[in-house]
Amino acid sequence: MRAWYRRPAWLWLLAPFSLLFALVSGLRRRLYRYGCPARYRAPVPVIVVGNLTVGGNGKTPLVVWLVEWLRGQGYRPGVISRGYGGKAAAYPLVLNETTSAAEAGDEPVLIYRRTGCPVVVGPNRREAAARLAALGADIIVSDDGLQHYALARDIELVVVDGKRRFGNGFLLPMGPLREGRWRLETVAAVINNGGPCAPGEYLMTLAPGPLQPVSGKGKPPKPGSRVHALAGIGHPPRFFTTLAEQGFILERQLALGDHQAVTPAQLAGLGQAPLLVTEKDAVKWPGGHDDCWYLPVDARLPTEFEHLLLSRLKELNHGD
């Protein structure tokens, strides 16, 4: 909701509803803290990657990075996700090579295709975590779920958009916050996507890779080419800026909502220029453009963050 970042005066009309949201969410946290209802403790460690605000902040690149980093430390990681936007016939859903974004949601499919690690989707994270552990994962990465207190966790990581931060700083529906900023003091680390960083935050940058075909034929467009750009992510301008920084000349920029699927009608008037999309859009691509390419990105994090993770994992192992 753009108003959260522009701060129009009419948002104050929603203040009573934000107060009610704060009371309900606070009561819910207290009930889980005192064991009513009881949290589910998975048989293996759980790392939650979440955020405080509604919308995408860059969690998926961090989840992919974590899976690959954990493998490098000798773990067998797996990922659980709610599967936002997907509608499966039954849950928990274990992803495979034929699972579509319509079934599992775009982000779980992207994570599975990029990493090949076990990915289980389901609105009940307890069932998803149990199924993932049964598949042989010895550590679980939860894609989102910071506020899903029914699942106990060992390490919490929060991703913050370096440009948009926390909008107007108010709770839903007056602002974009799911929880107050006090919550940052309780997590293991705050990851800042793109900067600038506040004190104590770890900077995550996204390094673009070579263009990959969606429905493209022949060679991908080179920097300096005129292209169209489309992004259905939490903050589309970030993708458009990345393309411009690489030297592409953007003729048209199509910004969709996070997780929103593109329709052939939206592509009808684009003409013959190549179309560049995000990797998240590519996994749910409907067709309709014969020269389409996606731009993969890889997260880069400082060694200080790796040292923090190693220290926390050693504490968990020592506790066992």
Rosetta silent file (secondary structure, phi, psi, omega in degrees, C-alpha in Angstrom):
SEQUENCE: MRAWYRRPAWLWLLAPFSLLFALVSGLRRRLYRYGCPARYRAPVPVIVVGNLTVGGNGKTPLVVWLVEWLRGQGYRPGVISRGYGGKAAAYPLVLNETTSAAEAGDEPVLIYRRTGCPVVVGPNRREAAARLAALGADIIVSDDGLQHYALARDIELVVVDGKRRFGNGFLLPMGPLREGRWRLETVAAVINNGGPCAPGEYLMTLAPGPLQPVSGKGKPPKPGSRVHALAGIGHPPRFFTTLAEQGFILERQLALGDHQAVTPAQLAGLGQAPLLVTEKDAVKWPGGHDDCWYLPVDARLPTEFEHLLLSRLKELNHGD
SCORE:     score description
SCORE:     0.000 S_00000001
   1 L     0.000  113.809 -173.320    0.000    0.000    0.000 S_00000001
   2 L   -63.510  -28.633 -178.708    1.746    3.126   -1.249 S_00000001
   3 H   -60.101  -28.692  179.708    0.049    5.372    1.305 S_00000001
   4 H   -62.574  -24.746 -176.477    2.119    3.737    4.058 S_00000001
   5 H  -105.831   -5.410  177.418    5.223    5.281    2.513 S_00000001
   6 H  -107.759  -17.825  173.525    3.698    8.641    1.551 S_00000001
   7 L    61.008   51.091  174.898    1.987    9.337    4.899 S_00000001
   8 L   -68.705  154.400 -174.741   -1.259   11.049    3.829 S_00000001
   9 H   -64.464  -29.632 -175.470   -3.314   12.548    6.671 S_00000001
  10 H   -65.883  -15.463  178.855   -6.320   10.267    6.079 S_00000001
  11 H   -61.533  -24.810  179.938   -4.351    7.286    7.407 S_00000001
  12 H   -63.633  -18.524  175.967   -5.077    8.564   10.934 S_00000001
  13 H   -64.973  -21.045 -178.513   -8.642    7.373   10.405 S_00000001
  14 H   -91.911   -0.023 -176.224   -7.257    3.836   10.686 S_00000001
  15 H   -56.491  -41.814  178.852   -5.564    4.456   14.044 S_00000001
  16 H   -61.165  -34.745 -179.747   -8.272    2.683   16.112 S_00000001
  17 H   -71.876  -34.423  175.455   -7.887   -0.424   13.982 S_00000001
  18 H   -66.222  -37.257  176.825   -4.105   -0.366   14.427 S_00000001
  19 H   -64.177  -42.623  177.112   -4.614   -0.135   18.182 S_00000001
  20 H   -62.735  -42.131  177.866   -6.924   -3.148   18.053 S_00000001
  21 H   -59.465  -42.364 -179.771   -4.350   -5.015   15.955 S_00000001
  22 H   -63.601  -41.021 -179.140   -1.675   -4.226   18.546 S_00000001
  23 H   -66.603  -44.880 -178.138   -3.835   -5.499   21.391 S_00000001
  24 H   -66.890  -46.431 -178.477   -4.774   -8.752   19.634 S_00000001
  25 H   -67.395  -35.231  177.213   -1.252   -9.529   18.401 S_00000001
  26 H   -66.066  -41.565  177.257    0.226   -8.683   21.808 S_00000001
  27 H   -63.221  -40.799 -179.985   -2.209  -10.999   23.569 S_00000001
  28 H   -61.995  -43.638  179.082   -1.404  -13.746   21.086 S_00000001
  29 H   -61.379  -42.578 -179.056    2.344  -13.408   21.733 S_00000001
  30 H   -64.547  -40.391  179.672    1.800  -13.590   25.490 S_00000001
  31 H   -61.667  -44.253  178.746   -0.346  -16.701   25.239 S_00000001
  32 H   -67.233  -34.554  179.703    2.328  -18.526   23.243 S_00000001
  33 H   -62.028  -35.104 -178.557    5.013  -17.313   25.638 S_00000001
  34 L   -97.674   13.744  171.551    3.199  -18.971   28.527 S_00000001
  35 L    80.709   23.356 -179.980    2.489  -22.161   26.619 S_00000001
  36 L  -136.559   95.306    3.586   -1.181  -21.679   25.791 S_00000001
  37 L   -80.746  167.261 -179.063   -1.341  -23.049   23.190 S_00000001
  38 L   -72.534  142.524  174.773    1.891  -25.029   23.248 S_00000001
  39 L   -78.758  153.626  174.402    4.466  -24.396   20.556 S_00000001
  40 E   -91.214  126.355  176.985    5.670  -27.203   18.319 S_00000001
  41 L  -103.148  111.199  179.973    9.359  -27.969   18.733 S_00000001
  42 L   -66.104  155.749 -179.544   10.767  -29.611   15.598 S_00000001
  43 L   -74.154   -4.163  178.732   13.268  -32.458   16.091 S_00000001
  44 L  -131.473  162.450  179.676   15.936  -30.382   14.306 S_00000001
  45 L   -61.156  149.788 -179.545   17.023  -26.723   14.610 S_00000001
  46 E  -124.632  127.604  172.839   14.835  -24.097   12.939 S_00000001
  47 E  -110.351  121.671  178.247   16.037  -20.818   11.401 S_00000001
  48 E   -99.392  128.753  172.996   13.262  -18.336   10.635 S_00000001
  49 E  -109.903  111.010 -175.412   13.814  -15.722    7.930 S_00000001
  50 E  -138.923 -169.183  176.164   11.119  -13.081    8.266 S_00000001
  51 L  -148.311  170.300  178.677   10.319   -9.397    8.245 S_00000001
  52 L   -94.233  -21.055 -173.415    8.349   -6.821   10.183 S_00000001
  53 E  -107.297  157.868  173.484    6.539   -5.282    7.233 S_00000001
  54 L   -74.235  141.621  178.590    3.956   -6.499    4.767 S_00000001
  55 L    99.828  167.790 -175.530    5.364   -7.178    1.305 S_00000001
  56 L   -75.855  136.727  177.220    8.631   -8.462   -0.046 S_00000001
  57 L  -122.178   -3.867 -177.692   11.899   -7.278    1.466 S_00000001
  58 L   110.223   25.341 -179.367   14.329   -9.745   -0.100 S_00000001
  59 H   -67.002  -38.936 -173.578   13.811  -12.834    2.041 S_00000001
  60 H   -61.271  -46.960  175.638   14.027  -15.298   -0.851 S_00000001
  61 H   -58.227  -35.430  178.490   17.627  -14.466   -1.886 S_00000001
  62 H   -68.824  -39.628  177.874   18.644  -14.782    1.762 S_00000001
  63 H   -61.317  -44.971  178.168   16.925  -18.174    2.073 S_00000001
  64 H   -60.392  -44.770  178.398   18.768  -19.408   -1.034 S_00000001
  65 H   -60.087  -44.746 -178.913   22.056  -18.093    0.378 S_00000001
  66 H   -60.630  -44.688  179.773   21.393  -19.788    3.726 S_00000001
  67 H   -58.279  -47.443 -178.021   20.676  -23.156    2.119 S_00000001
  68 H   -68.254  -38.950  179.225   23.903  -23.047    0.149 S_00000001
  69 H   -66.615  -42.818  179.286   25.923  -21.770    3.119 S_00000001
  70 H   -62.725  -38.744  175.042   24.531  -24.443    5.453 S_00000001
  71 H   -59.655  -39.658  178.688   25.457  -27.124    2.942 S_00000001
  72 H   -65.376  -21.133  177.393   28.973  -25.754    2.987 S_00000001
  73 L   -92.622    3.316  176.830   29.003  -26.265    6.765 S_00000001
  74 L    95.691    7.249  179.734   28.012  -29.919    6.395 S_00000001
  75 L   -88.228  163.894  172.392   24.263  -29.634    7.057 S_00000001
  76 L  -113.866   82.215 -173.917   21.371  -31.126    5.079 S_00000001
  77 E   -78.486  155.650  170.931   19.017  -28.112    5.019 S_00000001
  78 E  -139.650  165.033 -174.814   15.415  -28.016    3.911 S_00000001
  79 E  -124.476  137.257  169.892   12.913  -25.196    3.544 S_00000001
  80 E  -114.850  150.181 -179.488    9.331  -24.798    4.722 S_00000001
  81 E  -152.454  152.256  174.669    6.988  -22.130    3.435 S_00000001
  82 L   -68.568  -28.953 -179.293    3.352  -21.202    3.671 S_00000001
  83 L    77.760   48.026 -176.586    3.278  -21.123   -0.124 S_00000001
  84 L   -56.651  130.497  178.798    1.527  -17.789   -0.532 S_00000001
  85 L    90.889  -12.272  179.757   -0.548  -17.703   -3.720 S_00000001
  86 L   -94.922  151.415  177.955   -0.472  -21.470   -4.266 S_00000001
  87 L  -133.994   96.328 -179.687   -3.442  -23.799   -4.044 S_00000001
  88 L   -91.284  158.378  178.907   -2.476  -27.445   -3.677 S_00000001
  89 L   -69.467  -30.252 -179.077   -4.905  -30.353   -3.561 S_00000001
  90 L  -153.461  151.906  177.745   -3.464  -31.472   -0.207 S_00000001
  91 L  -126.582  154.293   -2.812   -0.947  -30.301    2.407 S_00000001
  92 L   -71.398  145.997 -178.160    1.827  -30.589    3.352 S_00000001
  93 E  -103.084  121.815  175.717    3.045  -30.459   -0.245 S_00000001
  94 E   -93.597  119.726 -175.811    6.536  -31.778   -1.020 S_00000001
  95 L   -71.485  148.709  171.476    7.867  -30.023   -4.097 S_00000001
  96 L  -140.327 -172.310 -173.414    9.318  -31.894   -7.060 S_00000001
  97 L   -64.030  -22.028 -176.712   10.435  -31.058  -10.593 S_00000001
  98 L  -100.979   -2.206 -178.553    6.862  -30.800  -11.887 S_00000001
  99 L   -66.544  131.999 -178.463    5.383  -28.689   -9.080 S_00000001
 100 L   -98.282  163.083  175.927    3.991  -25.424  -10.446 S_00000001
 101 H   -65.697  -27.859  177.243    3.807  -21.987   -8.875 S_00000001
 102 H   -64.935  -28.733  178.902    0.012  -22.285   -9.049 S_00000001
 103 H   -85.474  -45.695 -168.728    0.258  -25.229   -6.628 S_00000001
 104 H  -109.390  -11.280 -171.751    3.062  -24.133   -4.301 S_00000001
 105 L    93.568  154.229 -173.482    3.472  -20.393   -4.781 S_00000001
 106 H   -70.419  -41.516 -175.393    6.228  -18.649   -6.710 S_00000001
 107 H   -67.084  -45.346  176.678    8.869  -18.319   -3.978 S_00000001
 108 H   -59.769  -38.326  178.673    8.958  -22.010   -2.907 S_00000001
 109 H   -65.721  -41.514  177.452    9.258  -23.084   -6.550 S_00000001
 110 H   -60.300  -46.858 -179.003   12.086  -20.608   -7.093 S_00000001
 111 H   -61.407  -43.239 -179.441   13.912  -21.859   -3.984 S_00000001
 112 H   -63.527  -44.361 -177.843   13.498  -25.489   -5.021 S_00000001
 113 H   -69.794  -33.361 -179.300   14.748  -24.893   -8.567 S_00000001
 114 H   -76.353  -36.188 -171.580   17.704  -22.815   -7.436 S_00000001
 115 H  -108.111  -29.090 -175.333   18.880  -25.078   -4.614 S_00000001
 116 L    71.971    7.277  179.979   17.409  -28.540   -5.225 S_00000001
 117 L   -81.043  161.086  176.392   16.963  -28.904   -1.457 S_00000001
 118 L   -60.140  132.377  177.328   13.786  -30.425    0.024 S_00000001
 119 E  -129.912  127.815  179.540   10.993  -27.838    0.129 S_00000001
 120 E  -123.641  130.728 -176.969    7.680  -28.468    1.901 S_00000001
 121 E  -113.962  141.671  175.374    4.734  -26.091    1.630 S_00000001
 122 L   176.427  144.823  177.235    1.705  -25.837    3.869 S_00000001
 123 L   -65.767  -24.559  175.773   -0.345  -23.373    5.898 S_00000001
 124 L   -94.809   99.696 -175.233    0.322  -25.538    8.978 S_00000001
 125 H   -68.387  -24.901  175.712    4.041  -25.033    9.563 S_00000001
 126 H   -61.875  -49.423  179.104    4.079  -27.674   12.271 S_00000001
 127 H   -63.675  -40.506 -179.624    3.044  -30.338    9.760 S_00000001
 128 H   -64.126  -42.276 -179.799    5.438  -28.956    7.146 S_00000001
 129 H   -66.424  -41.279  179.000    8.371  -28.981    9.577 S_00000001
 130 H   -63.390  -41.334 -179.939    7.627  -32.522   10.744 S_00000001
 131 H   -65.978  -40.778  179.932    7.409  -33.735    7.151 S_00000001
 132 H   -64.250  -42.578  177.877   10.671  -32.022    6.224 S_00000001
 133 H   -63.378  -37.654  178.523   12.498  -33.595    9.172 S_00000001
 134 H   -66.018  -24.632  178.551   11.103  -36.988    8.155 S_00000001
 135 L   -79.221   -7.043  175.790   12.600  -36.441    4.693 S_00000001
 136 L   110.518    1.459  176.847   16.066  -36.257    6.262 S_00000001
 137 L   -68.111  135.402  178.487   16.701  -32.538    6.727 S_00000001
 138 L  -105.865    5.075  170.725   18.847  -31.901    9.797 S_00000001
 139 E  -157.352  140.791 -174.809   18.134  -28.159    9.878 S_00000001
 140 E  -114.223  132.234  171.596   15.038  -26.244    8.740 S_00000001
 141 E  -107.097  119.703  178.907   14.925  -22.801    7.158 S_00000001
 142 E   -94.254  115.118  177.148   11.473  -21.231    7.438 S_00000001
 143 E   -78.213  105.060 -171.191   10.748  -18.849    4.581 S_00000001
 144 L    73.101 -175.591  179.833    8.789  -16.164    6.434 S_00000001
 145 L   101.528   15.079  178.740    6.958  -17.090    9.633 S_00000001
 146 L   -59.606  -36.366 -179.549    8.498  -14.629   12.083 S_00000001
 147 L   -93.657    6.552  179.072    5.035  -14.030   13.511 S_00000001
 148 L   -90.106   79.183 -170.764    4.024  -17.714   13.316 S_00000001
 149 L   -73.350   -8.041  177.159    4.613  -18.370   17.011 S_00000001
 150 L   -66.861  -20.261  178.374    3.093  -21.851   16.915 S_00000001
 151 E  -104.415  117.666  176.394    6.460  -23.048   15.571 S_00000001
 152 L   -66.893  147.388 -179.371    9.378  -22.814   18.007 S_00000001
 153 L  -137.307  156.070 -177.020   12.568  -21.481   16.483 S_00000001
 154 L  -102.917  -33.079  179.483   16.251  -21.417   17.390 S_00000001
 155 E  -136.383  131.435  176.570   17.510  -18.511   15.274 S_00000001
 156 E  -115.268  130.893  176.619   15.496  -15.552   13.977 S_00000001
 157 E  -123.185  131.772  179.262   16.698  -13.360   11.100 S_00000001
 158 E  -113.339  132.164  177.140   14.832  -10.246    9.991 S_00000001
 159 E  -102.039  131.582 -179.874   15.235   -8.716    6.522 S_00000001
 160 E  -119.736  132.720  173.831   14.744   -4.953    6.177 S_00000001
 161 E   -72.328  118.937 -174.810   14.391   -3.078    2.895 S_00000001
 162 L   -64.140  -26.096 -178.738   17.186   -0.514    3.036 S_00000001
 163 L   -89.365  -48.804 -174.542   15.247    2.082    1.030 S_00000001
 164 L   -86.020  -21.772 -179.772   11.687    1.768    2.327 S_00000001
 165 L    51.249 -118.144 -174.906   12.613    0.734    5.878 S_00000001
 166 L  -117.502   22.746  178.366    9.410    0.685    7.987 S_00000001
 167 L    59.587 -130.557 -179.250    7.290    3.169    6.071 S_00000001
 168 L   -82.591   -3.257  175.241    5.394    5.464    8.416 S_00000001
 169 L    84.281    7.483 -178.800    6.308    3.259   11.388 S_00000001
 170 L  -102.751  158.598  176.800    2.750    2.284   12.326 S_00000001
 171 E   -75.421  161.708  175.243    1.145   -1.132   12.736 S_00000001
 172 L   -56.963  147.192   -5.638   -1.401   -2.552   10.309 S_00000001
 173 L   -89.687    0.370 -179.779   -3.662   -1.264    8.833 S_00000001
 174 L   -69.611  -30.506  179.549   -2.442    2.297    9.460 S_00000001
 175 L  -139.311 -174.660 -175.651    1.091    1.294    8.480 S_00000001
 176 L   -88.772   -0.532 -171.656    3.010   -1.681    7.055 S_00000001
 177 E   -81.453  132.574  171.263    4.257   -3.155   10.345 S_00000001
 178 L   -82.868  -31.185  176.182    3.190   -6.607   11.517 S_00000001
 179 L  -142.226  160.954  179.796    4.985   -6.004   14.819 S_00000001
 180 L   -68.735  162.593 -178.555    6.619   -2.985   16.407 S_00000001
 181 H   -66.821  -14.007  174.157   10.261   -2.123   15.786 S_00000001
 182 H   -57.440  -25.976 -176.316   11.029   -3.288   19.323 S_00000001
 183 H   -62.513  -25.484  179.917   10.978   -6.786   17.820 S_00000001
 184 H   -63.165  -24.791 -178.956   14.338   -6.140   16.168 S_00000001
 185 H   -75.423  -10.546 -174.773   15.956   -6.215   19.615 S_00000001
 186 H  -104.721   -4.271 -174.592   14.907   -9.839   20.107 S_00000001
 187 L   -99.502  165.432 -178.026   16.274  -11.434   16.911 S_00000001
 188 L   -71.316  -36.179 -177.820   19.708  -12.849   16.168 S_00000001
 189 E  -159.823  148.897  173.681   20.422  -10.485   13.280 S_00000001
 190 E  -110.773  121.279 -178.114   18.883   -7.767   11.129 S_00000001
 191 E  -102.366  122.221 -179.166   19.783   -8.060    7.435 S_00000001
 192 E   -97.372  116.525 -179.088   19.572   -4.839    5.448 S_00000001
 193 E   -85.215  100.623  171.927   18.743   -5.395    1.790 S_00000001
 194 L    98.377  -18.416  178.895   20.594   -2.782   -0.245 S_00000001
 195 L    74.659  173.651    0.375   21.495   -0.237    2.435 S_00000001
 196 L   -73.069  151.075 -174.953   22.078    2.256    3.869 S_00000001
 197 L   -90.921  142.459  167.958   22.466    0.315    7.102 S_00000001
 198 L   -82.500  162.460  179.296   21.501    1.412   10.569 S_00000001
 199 L   -55.824  135.202  177.963   23.958    0.555   13.372 S_00000001
 200 L    88.569   -7.267  179.969   24.102   -3.170   14.063 S_00000001
 201 L   -89.117  151.632  177.425   22.586   -4.227   10.718 S_00000001
 202 E  -103.384  127.181 -177.119   24.329   -6.542    8.242 S_00000001
 203 E   -78.117  127.563  171.493   24.355   -5.360    4.632 S_00000001
 204 E  -111.586  125.981  174.205   23.047   -7.765    1.991 S_00000001
 205 E  -111.712  154.573 -179.843   23.700   -6.922   -1.636 S_00000001
 206 E  -112.676  116.690 -177.667   22.213   -8.689   -4.644 S_00000001
 207 E   -95.882  117.496  179.546   24.638   -9.538   -7.428 S_00000001
 208 E   -68.944  143.406  174.817   22.983   -9.992  -10.852 S_00000001
 209 L  -104.086 -175.045  178.518   23.927  -13.038  -12.888 S_00000001
 210 L   -65.618  144.978  176.806   23.763  -13.671  -16.643 S_00000001
 211 L   -59.433  140.216 -179.402   20.334  -13.395  -18.269 S_00000001
 212 E  -120.546  147.047 -175.557   18.541  -16.728  -18.588 S_00000001
 213 E   -74.380  138.002  167.392   15.860  -17.664  -21.127 S_00000001
 214 L  -101.071  -59.845  170.504   12.189  -17.784  -20.213 S_00000001
 215 L  -134.834   22.817 -178.244   10.893  -17.981  -23.765 S_00000001
 216 L   -78.423  150.519  177.285   13.901  -16.394  -25.379 S_00000001
 217 L  -126.835  143.972 -179.789   15.612  -17.795  -28.427 S_00000001
 218 L    80.439 -144.109 -175.354   19.129  -17.113  -29.561 S_00000001
 219 L   -94.903  145.279  179.000   21.341  -14.725  -27.618 S_00000001
 220 L   -70.485  158.481  177.242   20.120  -12.558  -24.727 S_00000001
 221 L   -64.770  149.378 -179.849   20.092   -8.766  -25.122 S_00000001
 222 L  -102.479  158.203  173.931   23.275   -6.952  -24.179 S_00000001
 223 L   -52.122  139.036 -174.249   23.695   -3.797  -22.081 S_00000001
 224 L   101.032  -15.533  178.969   22.873   -0.805  -24.230 S_00000001
 225 L   -77.859  153.270  172.215   19.896   -2.592  -25.796 S_00000001
 226 E   -85.788  127.861 -176.209   16.362   -1.225  -25.618 S_00000001
 227 E  -139.256  163.160  165.395   14.210   -3.565  -23.552 S_00000001
 228 E   -98.413  154.868  179.725   10.931   -3.772  -21.676 S_00000001
 229 E  -133.358  139.909  179.381   11.015   -4.667  -17.965 S_00000001
 230 E  -136.988  137.510  179.294    8.418   -6.374  -15.780 S_00000001
 231 E  -146.636  124.992  173.199    8.509   -7.120  -12.063 S_00000001
 232 L  -113.490   66.760 -176.888    5.926   -8.660   -9.743 S_00000001
 233 L  -128.270 -178.459 -176.061    7.912   -8.361   -6.507 S_00000001
 234 L   -63.681  -34.892 -178.137    7.650   -6.398   -3.284 S_00000001
 235 L  -140.452   81.510 -176.373    9.474   -3.328   -4.650 S_00000001
 236 H   -53.919  -36.310 -179.566    9.623   -3.336   -8.492 S_00000001
 237 H   -55.672  -27.416  178.094   11.670   -0.101   -8.772 S_00000001
 238 H   -62.395  -41.193  179.275   14.643   -1.968   -7.299 S_00000001
 239 H   -67.288  -43.176 -179.591   14.610   -4.348  -10.289 S_00000001
 240 H   -63.133  -39.711  178.218   14.240   -1.521  -12.801 S_00000001
 241 H   -63.897  -40.838  178.700   17.143    0.343  -11.204 S_00000001
 242 H   -59.758  -44.422  179.369   19.316   -2.788  -11.383 S_00000001
 243 H   -63.946  -42.578  179.466   18.650   -3.127  -15.115 S_00000001
 244 H   -64.010  -38.627  179.212   19.395    0.559  -15.725 S_00000001
 245 H   -66.233  -25.907  177.056   22.641    0.269  -13.759 S_00000001
 246 L   -81.931   -5.714  175.644   23.639   -2.594  -16.034 S_00000001
 247 L   103.050    3.372  177.810   23.202   -0.325  -19.039 S_00000001
 248 L   -76.542  145.567  177.332   19.842   -1.438  -20.416 S_00000001
 249 E   -99.426  113.036 -172.793   17.541    1.234  -21.860 S_00000001
 250 E   -89.025  110.790  178.106   14.073    0.641  -20.434 S_00000001
 251 E   -77.455  -45.318  177.256   11.327    1.487  -22.917 S_00000001
 252 E  -135.057  143.528  178.615    8.469    0.307  -20.701 S_00000001
 253 E  -122.928  116.136  179.963    8.357   -0.643  -17.042 S_00000001
 254 E  -105.994  111.419 -179.345    5.499   -2.866  -15.875 S_00000001
 255 E  -103.462  117.721  177.581    5.205   -2.967  -12.071 S_00000001
 256 L  -106.384  167.102  175.300    2.911   -5.652  -10.652 S_00000001
 257 L   -71.200  158.392  178.903    1.999   -6.427   -7.066 S_00000001
 258 L   -57.908  130.412 -179.057    4.094   -8.906   -5.093 S_00000001
 259 L    74.234   -4.975 -177.480    3.231  -12.482   -6.210 S_00000001
 260 L   -69.923  131.867  179.481    0.861  -11.120   -8.890 S_00000001
 261 L   -83.735  142.668  176.679    0.896  -13.199  -12.063 S_00000001
 262 L   -78.757  147.482  177.686    1.230  -11.485  -15.410 S_00000001
 263 L  -110.533  151.117  177.894   -1.551  -11.957  -17.931 S_00000001
 264 H   -55.254  -31.667 -179.290   -1.142  -12.225  -21.730 S_00000001
 265 H   -63.248  -33.188  179.472   -3.294   -9.089  -22.060 S_00000001
 266 H   -70.762  -18.163 -178.333   -0.652   -7.064  -20.194 S_00000001
 267 H   -98.449   -6.596 -169.881    1.944   -8.135  -22.746 S_00000001
 268 L   -61.072  -35.880 -174.534   -0.148   -7.507  -25.849 S_00000001
 269 L  -101.055   20.134 -174.206    1.113   -4.005  -26.596 S_00000001
 270 L   -79.068  -23.246 -178.300    4.794   -4.430  -25.829 S_00000001
 271 L    81.446 -159.122 -168.387    6.079   -4.768  -29.367 S_00000001
 272 L   -95.671   -6.918 -177.964    9.233   -6.542  -30.427 S_00000001
 273 L   -66.356  147.969  177.047   11.812   -5.400  -27.860 S_00000001
 274 L   -58.008  149.834  179.212   13.136   -8.088  -25.507 S_00000001
 275 E  -112.708  125.723  178.606   11.327   -8.384  -22.171 S_00000001
 276 E  -108.972  131.212 -177.219   13.359   -8.747  -18.955 S_00000001
 277 E  -130.056  170.461  175.797   11.662  -10.120  -15.825 S_00000001
 278 E   -80.492  164.175  178.146   12.641  -11.223  -12.337 S_00000001
 279 H   -65.002  -32.368  178.861   13.342  -14.852  -11.508 S_00000001
 280 H   -67.266  -34.783  175.447   10.193  -14.914   -9.377 S_00000001
 281 H   -71.187  -33.088 -176.647    8.130  -13.880  -12.388 S_00000001
 282 H   -64.802  -34.344 -176.561    9.839  -16.493  -14.544 S_00000001
 283 L   -72.577  -13.593  177.325    8.663  -19.444  -12.428 S_00000001
 284 L  -122.643   27.615 -173.678    5.020  -18.497  -13.056 S_00000001
 285 L   -68.567  129.685 -177.360    5.402  -17.229  -16.614 S_00000001
 286 L   -90.052   -4.389 -171.674    2.224  -17.700  -18.698 S_00000001
 287 L    88.047 -178.643  177.676    3.838  -17.200  -22.090 S_00000001
 288 L   111.016   -2.869  174.898    2.802  -14.492  -24.517 S_00000001
 289 L  -143.485  126.694 -171.574    6.168  -12.960  -25.407 S_00000001
 290 L   -85.270   -3.836 -178.016    8.666  -14.713  -27.649 S_00000001
 291 L  -135.154   71.442 -173.285   11.767  -12.863  -26.464 S_00000001
 292 E  -121.075  136.711 -177.296   11.688  -13.018  -22.663 S_00000001
 293 E  -137.641  147.465  176.412   14.638  -13.384  -20.256 S_00000001
 294 E  -114.159  153.017 -178.047   14.982  -13.387  -16.482 S_00000001
 295 E  -108.165  106.397  175.843   17.734  -11.919  -14.356 S_00000001
 296 L   -74.601  150.511  175.511   18.894  -14.164  -11.494 S_00000001
 297 E  -130.869  147.601  178.124   20.433  -12.517   -8.448 S_00000001
 298 E  -120.244  133.425  178.937   22.681  -13.936   -5.733 S_00000001
 299 E   -73.465  143.170  173.711   22.851  -12.590   -2.204 S_00000001
 300 E  -124.810  128.126 -177.977   26.174  -11.418   -0.850 S_00000001
 301 L  -129.927  152.929 -176.215   26.669  -11.106    2.909 S_00000001
 302 L   -72.946  156.833 -179.795   29.619  -10.042    5.057 S_00000001
 303 H   -63.945  -26.597  178.287   31.888  -12.522    6.798 S_00000001
 304 H   -61.981  -35.545  177.629   30.828  -11.020   10.135 S_00000001
 305 H   -69.415  -39.258  176.313   27.339  -12.393    9.533 S_00000001
 306 H   -61.162  -41.503  178.812   28.779  -15.828    8.751 S_00000001
 307 H   -62.768  -39.198  177.430   30.720  -15.725   12.014 S_00000001
 308 H   -61.386  -46.947  179.571   27.529  -14.869   13.883 S_00000001
 309 H   -61.283  -44.452  178.802   25.704  -17.830   12.338 S_00000001
 310 H   -59.061  -42.763  179.917   28.558  -20.188   13.118 S_00000001
 311 H   -63.182  -44.432 -179.557   28.581  -19.027   16.726 S_00000001
 312 H   -66.179  -38.476  179.119   24.822  -19.502   17.108 S_00000001
 313 H   -67.991  -36.538  177.410   24.919  -22.954   15.510 S_00000001
 314 H   -65.197  -37.705  176.798   27.766  -24.008   17.796 S_00000001
 315 H   -62.256  -39.881  178.222   25.690  -22.907   20.786 S_00000001
 316 H   -64.636  -44.749 -179.690   22.832  -25.096   19.566 S_00000001
 317 H   -65.122  -37.875  178.690   25.107  -28.083   19.092 S_00000001
 318 H   -66.891  -34.765  178.679   26.646  -27.562   22.509 S_00000001
 319 H   -66.333  -30.343  177.858   23.163  -27.430   24.010 S_00000001
 320 L   -70.963    0.000    0.000   22.405  -30.836   22.483 S_00000001
